[in-house]
Amino acid sequence: MERIIEQLWNASGKDKAEVSPGNLFKTIGFDGDKARLGWVLPPPWRLVEESLRSCLGLMKNKKEFIFVGMGGSANGIKTIISLKNTKNVHCLDSLDPEAVAEVVSKIKNLKNTVIIPISKSGTTEETQLIAYTLRDLFKKNAGKNFLWLVDKGSSSKLDSLGWRGFKRLSIQVDGLSDVGGRFSSPHTLIFFLPLFLAMERDFSKLKKAYEQYISLTDKIVKKAFDDASRYSKRKNAYFSIIVPSNIRESFATWVTQLFQESIGSKKTGLSVKTLVLSKKNKYDSFGFLNLNIESKSLIVKLMAQMYYLQNFVAIYSYYKKINFVNQPCVEKYKKTMKALSFNDITEIRSCDYKSLIGAVTKKIKIQHKFIEIILYFHPKSSEISAIGKLFKKYFPNRRIFIFIGSDWNHHSYQAAYQDKESLYVLLLKDGYSLFCPGVDRKYLTRNYQTLRLIGYATYLTLKKNA
């Protein structure tokens, strides 16, 4: 254990050239030459507090907050919102105009609202489009109501995209840029800021929870090492992560991204699939990962779960010699999408449930153990339930997953690209709403057209199994 953990810690916080050639994390912990191990060592409370205090000026007299982001920039926030049952902190990660309208309808006073878009590069397309849409609500006075969270060095990109003069802060409390999106919780402002707001801006409460979490990190790393060692020789990377039932639903997407994007399509013959459960079930072909810690605080347990799973992925990847911090296949659909226009979308046909099941029945093969259904729209819970029941009825021997696009593209496309054991069913809507009070229809139109384009580019690049 000591050698692997020492190598991981020694590679953290360094440029690639500074890492010893004999350290495997020099190969698997960097995205090209970009350092990506800044999450390994938790930052000191002093830096956390300083970063949060730098936000207080803009937050003064503000009562409602909308975080905008995709993938790792949103999934941790959604878990916090669910866990704390907060009514004044919201998260928006959908281009569907109905999702925008739903969040806006919850805002009581726009003047007292802060929009917080998050993007490491400052250029994430969905984040930019949603931010432009919400900016239209404020017209010319938006500067007092926006706070961008970006990586060091991304400010010039924001300026070129029309955000000159808007306040922005570094995602990392140390001002560096060596933490990838799916590793941004629980050690960056992506996690600390929404939690601070959900805790009613109480520094003492947050400090107490953070320090209790820090006291557990040695035990967490030891447990991650033991579990990664135990499963390192299994043929497939099938994992069931056991988490408390009260956070399972909201936490599932965060966990899925961590595993699917870190391990998926990285090693020939290694199939990856991730379940998030509140207790063990009959899927004994899956390795069970379960962290039990002594704490009454759900926030402490959440931070511990995140750090445990991140260390597990890093150590498991060490054994498998997998680069767990990049996502090379994601560029496949992005490249295809850039070559398309809205008018190029073909092969999309309307269907009812009966014809949908017929089409899937024709396409599915023996090797398809799983069916993943991606909804490129903002579904009602009743729609998700109906689709799930339908597929379980007609395909009882397959494990059914339902995800929301384009968030799915940020957490699972990497794994899907070389996945031969799943059939992917991509569903769009026949028509998208074009109404949100205070927003010009041109923004809503561009949003839903982009969402359709993402879905279509995804289909084209996964066509064999989609």
PDB file of C-alpha atoms in Angstrom, residues 27-275:
ATOM      1  CA  THR A  27       1.547   8.412 -17.125  1.00  0.00           C
ATOM      2  CA  ILE A  28      -1.964   7.769 -15.817  1.00  0.00           C
ATOM      3  CA  GLY A  29      -2.580  10.921 -13.751  1.00  0.00           C
ATOM      4  CA  PHE A  30      -1.937  13.571 -16.408  1.00  0.00           C
ATOM      5  CA  ASP A  31      -4.068  14.560 -19.394  1.00  0.00           C
ATOM      6  CA  GLY A  32      -1.245  14.970 -21.873  1.00  0.00           C
ATOM      7  CA  ASP A  33       0.974  17.437 -20.036  1.00  0.00           C
ATOM      8  CA  LYS A  34      -1.870  18.846 -17.960  1.00  0.00           C
ATOM      9  CA  ALA A  35      -1.672  17.993 -14.262  1.00  0.00           C
ATOM     10  CA  ARG A  36      -4.877  16.417 -12.940  1.00  0.00           C
ATOM     11  CA  LEU A  37      -4.020  15.182  -9.449  1.00  0.00           C
ATOM     12  CA  GLY A  38      -4.781  18.336  -7.474  1.00  0.00           C
ATOM     13  CA  TRP A  39      -7.693  16.569  -5.749  1.00  0.00           C
ATOM     14  CA  VAL A  40      -5.472  14.014  -3.995  1.00  0.00           C
ATOM     15  CA  LEU A  41      -4.467  16.138  -0.972  1.00  0.00           C
ATOM     16  CA  PRO A  42      -7.337  18.088   0.626  1.00  0.00           C
ATOM     17  CA  PRO A  43      -6.704  21.857   0.771  1.00  0.00           C
ATOM     18  CA  PRO A  44      -6.206  23.541   4.164  1.00  0.00           C
ATOM     19  CA  TRP A  45      -9.266  25.164   5.696  1.00  0.00           C
ATOM     20  CA  ARG A  46      -7.529  28.546   5.485  1.00  0.00           C
ATOM     21  CA  LEU A  47      -7.691  28.518   1.673  1.00  0.00           C
ATOM     22  CA  VAL A  48     -11.284  27.302   1.670  1.00  0.00           C
ATOM     23  CA  GLU A  49     -12.358  30.155   3.938  1.00  0.00           C
ATOM     24  CA  GLU A  50     -10.405  32.764   1.956  1.00  0.00           C
ATOM     25  CA  SER A  51     -12.056  31.677  -1.305  1.00  0.00           C
ATOM     26  CA  LEU A  52     -15.529  31.771   0.194  1.00  0.00           C
ATOM     27  CA  ARG A  53     -14.952  35.181   1.764  1.00  0.00           C
ATOM     28  CA  SER A  54     -13.976  36.520  -1.657  1.00  0.00           C
ATOM     29  CA  CYS A  55     -17.535  35.705  -2.781  1.00  0.00           C
ATOM     30  CA  LEU A  56     -19.259  37.588   0.024  1.00  0.00           C
ATOM     31  CA  GLY A  57     -19.244  40.979  -1.697  1.00  0.00           C
ATOM     32  CA  LEU A  58     -21.336  39.779  -4.628  1.00  0.00           C
ATOM     33  CA  MET A  59     -23.494  37.614  -2.348  1.00  0.00           C
ATOM     34  CA  LYS A  60     -24.447  40.536  -0.088  1.00  0.00           C
ATOM     35  CA  ASN A  61     -28.236  40.950   0.039  1.00  0.00           C
ATOM     36  CA  LYS A  62     -28.635  38.104  -2.485  1.00  0.00           C
ATOM     37  CA  LYS A  63     -31.071  35.400  -1.480  1.00  0.00           C
ATOM     38  CA  GLU A  64     -31.346  32.958  -4.422  1.00  0.00           C
ATOM     39  CA  PHE A  65     -28.673  31.203  -6.447  1.00  0.00           C
ATOM     40  CA  ILE A  66     -28.673  29.315  -9.738  1.00  0.00           C
ATOM     41  CA  PHE A  67     -25.618  27.184 -10.528  1.00  0.00           C
ATOM     42  CA  VAL A  68     -25.142  26.386 -14.215  1.00  0.00           C
ATOM     43  CA  GLY A  69     -22.806  23.621 -15.357  1.00  0.00           C
ATOM     44  CA  MET A  70     -22.439  20.224 -16.962  1.00  0.00           C
ATOM     45  CA  GLY A  71     -21.147  16.876 -15.681  1.00  0.00           C
ATOM     46  CA  GLY A  72     -18.710  17.274 -12.821  1.00  0.00           C
ATOM     47  CA  SER A  73     -19.565  20.971 -12.597  1.00  0.00           C
ATOM     48  CA  ALA A  74     -23.147  20.132 -11.648  1.00  0.00           C
ATOM     49  CA  ASN A  75     -23.523  16.620 -10.249  1.00  0.00           C
ATOM     50  CA  GLY A  76     -22.003  17.332  -6.848  1.00  0.00           C
ATOM     51  CA  ILE A  77     -24.123  20.468  -6.518  1.00  0.00           C
ATOM     52  CA  LYS A  78     -27.315  18.550  -7.245  1.00  0.00           C
ATOM     53  CA  THR A  79     -26.425  16.106  -4.476  1.00  0.00           C
ATOM     54  CA  ILE A  80     -25.921  18.943  -1.979  1.00  0.00           C
ATOM     55  CA  ILE A  81     -29.250  20.526  -2.939  1.00  0.00           C
ATOM     56  CA  SER A  82     -31.027  17.210  -2.438  1.00  0.00           C
ATOM     57  CA  LEU A  83     -29.246  16.435   0.809  1.00  0.00           C
ATOM     58  CA  LYS A  84     -29.839  19.810   2.426  1.00  0.00           C
ATOM     59  CA  ASN A  85     -33.349  20.143   0.952  1.00  0.00           C
ATOM     60  CA  THR A  86     -32.569  23.758   0.205  1.00  0.00           C
ATOM     61  CA  LYS A  87     -35.151  25.951  -1.513  1.00  0.00           C
ATOM     62  CA  ASN A  88     -32.974  28.888  -2.552  1.00  0.00           C
ATOM     63  CA  VAL A  89     -30.110  27.056  -4.306  1.00  0.00           C
ATOM     64  CA  HIS A  90     -30.817  25.631  -7.759  1.00  0.00           C
ATOM     65  CA  CYS A  91     -28.830  23.812 -10.444  1.00  0.00           C
ATOM     66  CA  LEU A  92     -29.453  23.979 -14.183  1.00  0.00           C
ATOM     67  CA  ASP A  93     -27.762  21.554 -16.575  1.00  0.00           C
ATOM     68  CA  SER A  94     -30.301  21.126 -19.359  1.00  0.00           C
ATOM     69  CA  LEU A  95     -30.763  22.942 -22.660  1.00  0.00           C
ATOM     70  CA  ASP A  96     -34.436  22.031 -22.777  1.00  0.00           C
ATOM     71  CA  PRO A  97     -36.378  25.322 -22.474  1.00  0.00           C
ATOM     72  CA  GLU A  98     -38.784  23.627 -20.069  1.00  0.00           C
ATOM     73  CA  ALA A  99     -35.927  23.043 -17.620  1.00  0.00           C
ATOM     74  CA  VAL A 100     -34.932  26.708 -17.815  1.00  0.00           C
ATOM     75  CA  ALA A 101     -38.534  27.840 -17.327  1.00  0.00           C
ATOM     76  CA  GLU A 102     -38.953  25.472 -14.374  1.00  0.00           C
ATOM     77  CA  VAL A 103     -35.968  26.933 -12.505  1.00  0.00           C
ATOM     78  CA  VAL A 104     -36.863  30.542 -13.380  1.00  0.00           C
ATOM     79  CA  SER A 105     -40.397  29.993 -12.069  1.00  0.00           C
ATOM     80  CA  LYS A 106     -38.943  29.240  -8.624  1.00  0.00           C
ATOM     81  CA  ILE A 107     -37.132  32.590  -8.409  1.00  0.00           C
ATOM     82  CA  LYS A 108     -39.039  35.141  -6.343  1.00  0.00           C
ATOM     83  CA  ASN A 109     -36.917  38.207  -7.075  1.00  0.00           C
ATOM     84  CA  LEU A 110     -34.391  38.364  -9.912  1.00  0.00           C
ATOM     85  CA  LYS A 111     -32.594  41.357  -8.424  1.00  0.00           C
ATOM     86  CA  ASN A 112     -31.750  39.228  -5.384  1.00  0.00           C
ATOM     87  CA  THR A 113     -30.489  36.305  -7.514  1.00  0.00           C
ATOM     88  CA  VAL A 114     -26.945  35.297  -8.456  1.00  0.00           C
ATOM     89  CA  ILE A 115     -26.266  33.143 -11.523  1.00  0.00           C
ATOM     90  CA  ILE A 116     -23.111  31.041 -11.108  1.00  0.00           C
ATOM     91  CA  PRO A 117     -21.981  29.388 -14.373  1.00  0.00           C
ATOM     92  CA  ILE A 118     -19.144  26.859 -14.014  1.00  0.00           C
ATOM     93  CA  SER A 119     -16.709  25.786 -16.722  1.00  0.00           C
ATOM     94  CA  LYS A 120     -13.058  24.784 -16.392  1.00  0.00           C
ATOM     95  CA  SER A 121     -12.265  26.038 -19.874  1.00  0.00           C
ATOM     96  CA  GLY A 122     -14.810  28.842 -19.845  1.00  0.00           C
ATOM     97  CA  THR A 123     -16.078  27.570 -23.206  1.00  0.00           C
ATOM     98  CA  THR A 124     -18.354  24.577 -22.408  1.00  0.00           C
ATOM     99  CA  GLU A 125     -21.079  24.995 -25.023  1.00  0.00           C
ATOM    100  CA  GLU A 126     -24.132  23.996 -22.985  1.00  0.00           C
ATOM    101  CA  THR A 127     -23.000  26.127 -20.049  1.00  0.00           C
ATOM    102  CA  GLN A 128     -22.453  29.137 -22.298  1.00  0.00           C
ATOM    103  CA  LEU A 129     -25.874  28.755 -23.968  1.00  0.00           C
ATOM    104  CA  ILE A 130     -27.724  28.443 -20.656  1.00  0.00           C
ATOM    105  CA  ALA A 131     -25.771  31.397 -19.240  1.00  0.00           C
ATOM    106  CA  TYR A 132     -26.683  33.567 -22.258  1.00  0.00           C
ATOM    107  CA  THR A 133     -30.320  32.561 -21.796  1.00  0.00           C
ATOM    108  CA  LEU A 134     -30.398  33.545 -18.114  1.00  0.00           C
ATOM    109  CA  ARG A 135     -28.454  36.722 -18.864  1.00  0.00           C
ATOM    110  CA  ASP A 136     -31.326  37.825 -21.090  1.00  0.00           C
ATOM    111  CA  LEU A 137     -33.532  37.957 -17.969  1.00  0.00           C
ATOM    112  CA  PHE A 138     -31.418  40.807 -16.598  1.00  0.00           C
ATOM    113  CA  LYS A 139     -30.942  42.648 -19.903  1.00  0.00           C
ATOM    114  CA  LYS A 140     -28.225  45.310 -19.475  1.00  0.00           C
ATOM    115  CA  ASN A 141     -27.860  44.969 -15.685  1.00  0.00           C
ATOM    116  CA  ALA A 142     -26.604  41.378 -15.584  1.00  0.00           C
ATOM    117  CA  GLY A 143     -23.098  42.246 -14.356  1.00  0.00           C
ATOM    118  CA  LYS A 144     -24.261  42.531 -10.743  1.00  0.00           C
ATOM    119  CA  ASN A 145     -25.910  39.128 -10.828  1.00  0.00           C
ATOM    120  CA  PHE A 146     -23.302  36.824 -12.380  1.00  0.00           C
ATOM    121  CA  LEU A 147     -20.297  35.045 -10.891  1.00  0.00           C
ATOM    122  CA  TRP A 148     -18.288  32.728 -13.151  1.00  0.00           C
ATOM    123  CA  LEU A 149     -16.259  29.862 -11.693  1.00  0.00           C
ATOM    124  CA  VAL A 150     -13.465  28.999 -14.142  1.00  0.00           C
ATOM    125  CA  ASP A 151      -9.921  27.670 -14.130  1.00  0.00           C
ATOM    126  CA  LYS A 152      -6.921  29.902 -13.879  1.00  0.00           C
ATOM    127  CA  GLY A 153      -6.096  31.106 -17.377  1.00  0.00           C
ATOM    128  CA  SER A 154      -9.660  30.892 -18.746  1.00  0.00           C
ATOM    129  CA  SER A 155     -10.618  34.531 -18.154  1.00  0.00           C
ATOM    130  CA  SER A 156      -9.498  35.670 -21.603  1.00  0.00           C
ATOM    131  CA  LYS A 157     -11.742  33.038 -23.189  1.00  0.00           C
ATOM    132  CA  LEU A 158     -14.695  34.352 -21.205  1.00  0.00           C
ATOM    133  CA  ASP A 159     -13.942  37.878 -22.346  1.00  0.00           C
ATOM    134  CA  SER A 160     -13.898  36.776 -25.990  1.00  0.00           C
ATOM    135  CA  LEU A 161     -17.330  35.163 -25.532  1.00  0.00           C
ATOM    136  CA  GLY A 162     -18.958  38.350 -24.313  1.00  0.00           C
ATOM    137  CA  TRP A 163     -18.356  38.218 -20.561  1.00  0.00           C
ATOM    138  CA  ARG A 164     -15.842  41.036 -20.192  1.00  0.00           C
ATOM    139  CA  GLY A 165     -16.418  42.858 -16.911  1.00  0.00           C
ATOM    140  CA  PHE A 166     -18.296  39.974 -15.279  1.00  0.00           C
ATOM    141  CA  LYS A 167     -16.887  38.743 -11.979  1.00  0.00           C
ATOM    142  CA  ARG A 168     -15.110  35.392 -11.985  1.00  0.00           C
ATOM    143  CA  LEU A 169     -13.261  33.269  -9.431  1.00  0.00           C
ATOM    144  CA  SER A 170     -10.897  30.320  -9.683  1.00  0.00           C
ATOM    145  CA  ILE A 171     -12.597  26.952  -9.279  1.00  0.00           C
ATOM    146  CA  GLN A 172      -9.746  25.732  -7.072  1.00  0.00           C
ATOM    147  CA  VAL A 173      -9.178  27.383  -3.725  1.00  0.00           C
ATOM    148  CA  ASP A 174      -5.410  27.255  -4.344  1.00  0.00           C
ATOM    149  CA  GLY A 175      -5.779  29.118  -7.635  1.00  0.00           C
ATOM    150  CA  LEU A 176      -4.345  26.238  -9.687  1.00  0.00           C
ATOM    151  CA  SER A 177      -5.978  24.270 -12.513  1.00  0.00           C
ATOM    152  CA  ASP A 178      -4.972  20.662 -11.815  1.00  0.00           C
ATOM    153  CA  VAL A 179      -8.360  19.201 -10.843  1.00  0.00           C
ATOM    154  CA  GLY A 180     -10.575  17.655 -13.533  1.00  0.00           C
ATOM    155  CA  GLY A 181     -14.344  18.107 -13.500  1.00  0.00           C
ATOM    156  CA  ARG A 182     -15.311  14.741 -12.044  1.00  0.00           C
ATOM    157  CA  PHE A 183     -12.760  15.184  -9.255  1.00  0.00           C
ATOM    158  CA  SER A 184     -13.834  18.743  -8.368  1.00  0.00           C
ATOM    159  CA  SER A 185     -15.970  17.646  -5.417  1.00  0.00           C
ATOM    160  CA  PRO A 186     -15.374  17.816  -2.506  1.00  0.00           C
ATOM    161  CA  HIS A 187     -12.181  19.955  -2.655  1.00  0.00           C
ATOM    162  CA  THR A 188     -13.036  22.978  -4.848  1.00  0.00           C
ATOM    163  CA  LEU A 189     -15.480  25.891  -4.888  1.00  0.00           C
ATOM    164  CA  ILE A 190     -17.768  23.772  -7.070  1.00  0.00           C
ATOM    165  CA  PHE A 191     -18.522  21.907  -3.839  1.00  0.00           C
ATOM    166  CA  PHE A 192     -17.706  24.425  -1.105  1.00  0.00           C
ATOM    167  CA  LEU A 193     -19.748  27.359  -2.456  1.00  0.00           C
ATOM    168  CA  PRO A 194     -23.155  25.627  -2.812  1.00  0.00           C
ATOM    169  CA  LEU A 195     -22.570  23.865   0.516  1.00  0.00           C
ATOM    170  CA  PHE A 196     -21.715  27.173   2.184  1.00  0.00           C
ATOM    171  CA  LEU A 197     -24.935  28.697   0.815  1.00  0.00           C
ATOM    172  CA  ALA A 198     -26.977  25.657   1.839  1.00  0.00           C
ATOM    173  CA  MET A 199     -25.505  26.010   5.358  1.00  0.00           C
ATOM    174  CA  GLU A 200     -26.790  29.606   5.433  1.00  0.00           C
ATOM    175  CA  ARG A 201     -23.241  30.977   5.068  1.00  0.00           C
ATOM    176  CA  ASP A 202     -22.189  29.675   8.459  1.00  0.00           C
ATOM    177  CA  PHE A 203     -18.389  29.330   8.432  1.00  0.00           C
ATOM    178  CA  SER A 204     -18.293  27.528  11.768  1.00  0.00           C
ATOM    179  CA  LYS A 205     -20.679  24.768  10.620  1.00  0.00           C
ATOM    180  CA  LEU A 206     -18.776  24.226   7.407  1.00  0.00           C
ATOM    181  CA  LYS A 207     -15.414  24.233   9.168  1.00  0.00           C
ATOM    182  CA  LYS A 208     -16.626  21.679  11.706  1.00  0.00           C
ATOM    183  CA  ALA A 209     -17.865  19.319   8.980  1.00  0.00           C
ATOM    184  CA  TYR A 210     -14.711  19.765   6.896  1.00  0.00           C
ATOM    185  CA  GLU A 211     -12.355  19.131   9.796  1.00  0.00           C
ATOM    186  CA  GLN A 212     -14.257  16.002  10.794  1.00  0.00           C
ATOM    187  CA  TYR A 213     -13.963  14.788   7.200  1.00  0.00           C
ATOM    188  CA  ILE A 214     -10.211  15.548   7.157  1.00  0.00           C
ATOM    189  CA  SER A 215      -9.766  13.460  10.327  1.00  0.00           C
ATOM    190  CA  LEU A 216     -11.127  10.439   8.428  1.00  0.00           C
ATOM    191  CA  THR A 217      -9.051  10.677   5.254  1.00  0.00           C
ATOM    192  CA  ASP A 218      -6.319   8.206   6.281  1.00  0.00           C
ATOM    193  CA  LYS A 219      -8.936   5.531   6.984  1.00  0.00           C
ATOM    194  CA  ILE A 220     -10.702   6.368   3.730  1.00  0.00           C
ATOM    195  CA  VAL A 221      -7.522   5.926   1.662  1.00  0.00           C
ATOM    196  CA  LYS A 222      -6.757   2.615   3.401  1.00  0.00           C
ATOM    197  CA  LYS A 223     -10.250   1.298   2.627  1.00  0.00           C
ATOM    198  CA  ALA A 224      -9.982   2.442  -1.008  1.00  0.00           C
ATOM    199  CA  PHE A 225      -6.640   0.666  -1.376  1.00  0.00           C
ATOM    200  CA  ASP A 226      -7.929  -2.585   0.128  1.00  0.00           C
ATOM    201  CA  ASP A 227     -10.994  -2.625  -2.129  1.00  0.00           C
ATOM    202  CA  ALA A 228      -9.063  -1.705  -5.292  1.00  0.00           C
ATOM    203  CA  SER A 229      -6.529  -4.453  -4.583  1.00  0.00           C
ATOM    204  CA  ARG A 230      -9.305  -6.975  -4.016  1.00  0.00           C
ATOM    205  CA  TYR A 231     -11.009  -6.237  -7.356  1.00  0.00           C
ATOM    206  CA  SER A 232      -7.948  -5.519  -9.477  1.00  0.00           C
ATOM    207  CA  LYS A 233      -7.867  -8.974 -11.103  1.00  0.00           C
ATOM    208  CA  ARG A 234     -11.530  -9.165 -12.063  1.00  0.00           C
ATOM    209  CA  LYS A 235     -12.201  -9.413 -15.782  1.00  0.00           C
ATOM    210  CA  ASN A 236     -14.769  -6.596 -15.954  1.00  0.00           C
ATOM    211  CA  ALA A 237     -15.108  -3.283 -14.155  1.00  0.00           C
ATOM    212  CA  TYR A 238     -18.651  -3.941 -12.952  1.00  0.00           C
ATOM    213  CA  PHE A 239     -19.184  -2.137  -9.661  1.00  0.00           C
ATOM    214  CA  SER A 240     -22.154  -1.651  -7.370  1.00  0.00           C
ATOM    215  CA  ILE A 241     -21.580   1.306  -5.106  1.00  0.00           C
ATOM    216  CA  ILE A 242     -23.574   1.161  -1.886  1.00  0.00           C
ATOM    217  CA  VAL A 243     -24.548   4.605  -0.586  1.00  0.00           C
ATOM    218  CA  PRO A 244     -27.124   5.783   1.977  1.00  0.00           C
ATOM    219  CA  SER A 245     -30.639   5.649   0.564  1.00  0.00           C
ATOM    220  CA  ASN A 246     -31.279   9.334   1.292  1.00  0.00           C
ATOM    221  CA  ILE A 247     -28.594  10.428  -1.184  1.00  0.00           C
ATOM    222  CA  ARG A 248     -28.664   7.533  -3.658  1.00  0.00           C
ATOM    223  CA  GLU A 249     -30.835   9.082  -6.373  1.00  0.00           C
ATOM    224  CA  SER A 250     -29.102  12.474  -6.492  1.00  0.00           C
ATOM    225  CA  PHE A 251     -25.611  11.004  -6.000  1.00  0.00           C
ATOM    226  CA  ALA A 252     -25.940   8.317  -8.660  1.00  0.00           C
ATOM    227  CA  THR A 253     -24.978  10.538 -11.585  1.00  0.00           C
ATOM    228  CA  TRP A 254     -21.860  11.835  -9.811  1.00  0.00           C
ATOM    229  CA  VAL A 255     -20.742   8.262  -9.114  1.00  0.00           C
ATOM    230  CA  THR A 256     -21.569   7.136 -12.635  1.00  0.00           C
ATOM    231  CA  GLN A 257     -19.437   9.864 -14.186  1.00  0.00           C
ATOM    232  CA  LEU A 258     -16.500   9.114 -11.911  1.00  0.00           C
ATOM    233  CA  PHE A 259     -16.402   5.455 -12.947  1.00  0.00           C
ATOM    234  CA  GLN A 260     -17.669   5.550 -16.532  1.00  0.00           C
ATOM    235  CA  GLU A 261     -15.521   8.461 -17.674  1.00  0.00           C
ATOM    236  CA  SER A 262     -12.423   7.482 -15.704  1.00  0.00           C
ATOM    237  CA  ILE A 263     -12.289   3.790 -16.672  1.00  0.00           C
ATOM    238  CA  GLY A 264     -14.539   3.374 -19.712  1.00  0.00           C
ATOM    239  CA  SER A 265     -13.104   2.646 -23.180  1.00  0.00           C
ATOM    240  CA  LYS A 266      -9.575   2.886 -21.813  1.00  0.00           C
ATOM    241  CA  LYS A 267      -8.480  -0.771 -21.975  1.00  0.00           C
ATOM    242  CA  THR A 268      -9.368  -3.316 -24.648  1.00  0.00           C
ATOM    243  CA  GLY A 269     -11.634  -6.045 -23.295  1.00  0.00           C
ATOM    244  CA  LEU A 270     -12.431  -4.225 -20.042  1.00  0.00           C
ATOM    245  CA  SER A 271     -16.191  -3.657 -19.852  1.00  0.00           C
ATOM    246  CA  VAL A 272     -17.377  -0.969 -17.455  1.00  0.00           C
ATOM    247  CA  LYS A 273     -20.788  -0.602 -15.851  1.00  0.00           C
ATOM    248  CA  THR A 274     -21.766   1.173 -12.655  1.00  0.00           C
ATOM    249  CA  LEU A 275     -24.732   0.649 -10.340  1.00  0.00           C
TER     250      LEU A 275
END
